[in-house]
CSV table of C-alpha atoms in Angstrom, one decimal:
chain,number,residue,atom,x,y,z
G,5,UNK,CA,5.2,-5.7,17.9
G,6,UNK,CA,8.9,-5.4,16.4
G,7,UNK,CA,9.8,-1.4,16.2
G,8,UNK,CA,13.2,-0.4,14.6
G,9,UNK,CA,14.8,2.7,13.9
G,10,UNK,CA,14.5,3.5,10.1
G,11,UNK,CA,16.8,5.3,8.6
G,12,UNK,CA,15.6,8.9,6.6
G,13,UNK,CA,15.1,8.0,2.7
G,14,UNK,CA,14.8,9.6,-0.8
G,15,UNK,CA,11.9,7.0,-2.3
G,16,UNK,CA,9.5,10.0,-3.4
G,17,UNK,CA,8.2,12.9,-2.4
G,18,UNK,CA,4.7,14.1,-1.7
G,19,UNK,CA,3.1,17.5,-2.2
G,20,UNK,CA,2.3,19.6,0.9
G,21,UNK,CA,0.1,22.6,0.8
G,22,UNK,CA,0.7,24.7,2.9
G,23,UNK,CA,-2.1,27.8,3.3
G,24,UNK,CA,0.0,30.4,5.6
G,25,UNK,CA,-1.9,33.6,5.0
G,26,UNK,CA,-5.2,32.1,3.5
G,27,UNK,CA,-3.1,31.2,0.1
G,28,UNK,CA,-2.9,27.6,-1.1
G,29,UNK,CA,0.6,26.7,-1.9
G,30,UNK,CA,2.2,23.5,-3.4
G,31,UNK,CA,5.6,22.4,-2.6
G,32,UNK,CA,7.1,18.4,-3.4
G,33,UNK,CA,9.0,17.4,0.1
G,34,UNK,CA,10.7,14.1,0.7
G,35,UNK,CA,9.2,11.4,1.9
G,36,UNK,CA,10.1,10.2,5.4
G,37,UNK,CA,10.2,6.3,6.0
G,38,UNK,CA,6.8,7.0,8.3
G,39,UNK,CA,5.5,8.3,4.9
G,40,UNK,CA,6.1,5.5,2.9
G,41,UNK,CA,5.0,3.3,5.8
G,42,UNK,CA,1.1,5.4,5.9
G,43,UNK,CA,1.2,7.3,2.5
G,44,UNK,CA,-1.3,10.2,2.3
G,45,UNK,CA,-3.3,10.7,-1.2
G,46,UNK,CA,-1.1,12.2,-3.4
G,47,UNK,CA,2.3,11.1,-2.1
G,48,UNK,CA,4.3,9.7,-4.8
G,49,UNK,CA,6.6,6.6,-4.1
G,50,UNK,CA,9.5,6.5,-6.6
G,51,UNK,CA,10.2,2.9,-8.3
G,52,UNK,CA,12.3,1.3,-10.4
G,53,UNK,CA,11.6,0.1,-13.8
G,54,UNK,CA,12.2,-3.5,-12.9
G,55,UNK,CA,9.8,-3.1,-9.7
G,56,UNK,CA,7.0,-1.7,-12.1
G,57,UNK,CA,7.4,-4.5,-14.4
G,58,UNK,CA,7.3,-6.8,-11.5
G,59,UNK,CA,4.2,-5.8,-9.8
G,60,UNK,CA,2.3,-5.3,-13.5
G,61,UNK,CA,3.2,-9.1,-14.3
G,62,UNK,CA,2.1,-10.8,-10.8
G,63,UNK,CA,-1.2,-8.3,-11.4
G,64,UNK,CA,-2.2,-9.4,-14.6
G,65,UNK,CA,-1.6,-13.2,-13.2
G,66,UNK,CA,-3.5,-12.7,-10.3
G,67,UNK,CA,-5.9,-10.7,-12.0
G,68,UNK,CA,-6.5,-13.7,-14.3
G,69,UNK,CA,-6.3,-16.1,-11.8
G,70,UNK,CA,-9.3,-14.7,-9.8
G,71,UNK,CA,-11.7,-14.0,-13.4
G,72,UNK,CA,-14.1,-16.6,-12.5
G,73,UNK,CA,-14.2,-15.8,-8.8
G,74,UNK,CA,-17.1,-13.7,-8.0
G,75,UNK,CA,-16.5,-10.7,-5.5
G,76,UNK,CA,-12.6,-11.0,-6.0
G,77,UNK,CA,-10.6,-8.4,-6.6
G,78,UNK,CA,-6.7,-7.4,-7.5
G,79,UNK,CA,-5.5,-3.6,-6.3
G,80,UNK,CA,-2.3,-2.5,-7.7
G,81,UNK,CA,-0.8,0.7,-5.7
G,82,UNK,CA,-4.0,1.5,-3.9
G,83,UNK,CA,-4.1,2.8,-0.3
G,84,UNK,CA,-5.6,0.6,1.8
G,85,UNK,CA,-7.5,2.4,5.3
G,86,UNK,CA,-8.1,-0.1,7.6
G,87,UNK,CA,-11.1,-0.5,10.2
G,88,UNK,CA,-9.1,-0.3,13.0
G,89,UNK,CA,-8.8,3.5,14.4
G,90,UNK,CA,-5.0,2.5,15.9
G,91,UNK,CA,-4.3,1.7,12.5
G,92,UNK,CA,-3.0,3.8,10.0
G,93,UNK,CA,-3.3,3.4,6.3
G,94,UNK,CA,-1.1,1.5,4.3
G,95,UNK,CA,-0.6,1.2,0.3
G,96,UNK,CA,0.6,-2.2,-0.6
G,97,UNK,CA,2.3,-2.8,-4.0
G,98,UNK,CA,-0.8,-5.6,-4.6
G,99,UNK,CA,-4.1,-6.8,-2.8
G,100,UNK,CA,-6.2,-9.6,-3.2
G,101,UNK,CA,-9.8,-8.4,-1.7
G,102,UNK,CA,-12.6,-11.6,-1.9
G,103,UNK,CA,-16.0,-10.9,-1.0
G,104,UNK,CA,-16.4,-7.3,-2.9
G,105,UNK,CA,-20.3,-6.7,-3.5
G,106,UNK,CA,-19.3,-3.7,-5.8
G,107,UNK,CA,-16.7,-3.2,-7.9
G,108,UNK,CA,-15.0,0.1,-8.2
G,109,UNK,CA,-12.3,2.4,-9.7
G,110,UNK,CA,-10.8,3.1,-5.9
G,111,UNK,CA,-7.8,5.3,-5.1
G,112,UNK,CA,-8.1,4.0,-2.0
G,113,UNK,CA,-10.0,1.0,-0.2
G,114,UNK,CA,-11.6,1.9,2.6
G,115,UNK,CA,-12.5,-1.8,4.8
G,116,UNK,CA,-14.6,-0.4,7.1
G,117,UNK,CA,-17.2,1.2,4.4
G,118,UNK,CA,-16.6,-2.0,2.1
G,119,UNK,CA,-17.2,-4.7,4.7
G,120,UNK,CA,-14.4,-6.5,3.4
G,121,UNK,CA,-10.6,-6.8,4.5
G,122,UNK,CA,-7.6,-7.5,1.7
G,123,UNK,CA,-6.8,-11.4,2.4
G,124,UNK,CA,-3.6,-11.3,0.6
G,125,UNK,CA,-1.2,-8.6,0.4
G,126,UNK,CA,2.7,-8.3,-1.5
G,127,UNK,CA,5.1,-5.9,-1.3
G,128,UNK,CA,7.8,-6.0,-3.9
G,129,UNK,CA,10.9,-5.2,-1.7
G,130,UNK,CA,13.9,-2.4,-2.7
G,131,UNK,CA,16.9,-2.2,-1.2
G,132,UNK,CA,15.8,1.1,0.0
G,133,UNK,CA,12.2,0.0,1.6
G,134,UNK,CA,13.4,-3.6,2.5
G,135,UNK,CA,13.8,-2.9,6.0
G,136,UNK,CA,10.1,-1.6,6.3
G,137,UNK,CA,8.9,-4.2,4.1
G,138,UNK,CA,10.1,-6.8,5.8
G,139,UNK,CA,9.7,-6.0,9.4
G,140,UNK,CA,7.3,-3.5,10.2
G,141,UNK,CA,4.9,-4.1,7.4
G,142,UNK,CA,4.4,-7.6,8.6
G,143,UNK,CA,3.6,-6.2,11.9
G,144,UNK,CA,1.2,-4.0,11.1
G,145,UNK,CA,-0.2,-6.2,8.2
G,146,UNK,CA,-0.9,-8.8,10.8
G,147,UNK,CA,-2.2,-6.5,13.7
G,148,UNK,CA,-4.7,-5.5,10.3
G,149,UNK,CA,-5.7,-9.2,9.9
G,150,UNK,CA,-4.5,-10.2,6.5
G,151,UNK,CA,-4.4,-13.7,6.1
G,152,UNK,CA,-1.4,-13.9,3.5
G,153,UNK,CA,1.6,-11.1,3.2
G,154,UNK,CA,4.1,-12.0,0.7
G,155,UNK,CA,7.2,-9.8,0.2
């Protein structure tokens, strides 16, 4: 597996909470590239306006694409926690999931409790994620076991 030094970024921030005397505290903290890489719930990745429009288009095709297809599934922005321990969690821009037996509102997927890995993933790349996207990401995606990872 490919590793390469990634330089720091300013793509979001997430919000720590921090409890030093008991106390819960919020405060927003830049994400590192190893946070956009395995977001936690609640970190926010910032994107453009063209990226947004982007990944709400190729959802609603592949969303009507897969209609008649019982079990199938489209994720947009949903953390994905794979069944492999090693592994950490990723949140792809888009999923395709076949072979759901329950369709839910999920914030995040969990493969493991649904029986069920994504079979096609895509990532719609920014200058300032490309490097992840298109390197690391495919590593990981692959040591995962997705079929199909579009970028």
């Amino acid at each position: 597996m490919r590793r390469q030094t990634i330089p720091p970024l300013m793509v979001g921030a997430a919000i720590k909470r921090t409890v030093p005397d008991g106390s819960i505290a919020f405060e927003q903290v830049p994400l590192t590239p190893e946070d956009v890489l395995h977001p936690q719930e609640g970190d926010q990745v910032t994107h453009s306006n063209l990226h947004r429009h982007i990944c709400v288009y190729l959802y609603t095709v592949l969303r009507r694409r897969l209609a008649g297809v019982t079990g199938a599934v489209v994720l947009y922005d949903v953390r994905i926690a794979w069944d492999d321990l090693a592994l950490k969690a990723h949140r792809p821009d888009l999923a395709a999931i076949f072979g759901i037996r329950e369709h839910k509102n999920w914030s995040a997927f969990d493969v493991a409790a649904e029986g069920v890995r994504p079979t096609v993933l895509i990532e719609i790349t920014s200058p300032e994620t490309r490097e992840i996207d298109l390197t690391v990401k495919l590593d990981e995606y692959d040591l995962a076991g997705v079929e199909f990872y579009y970028q």
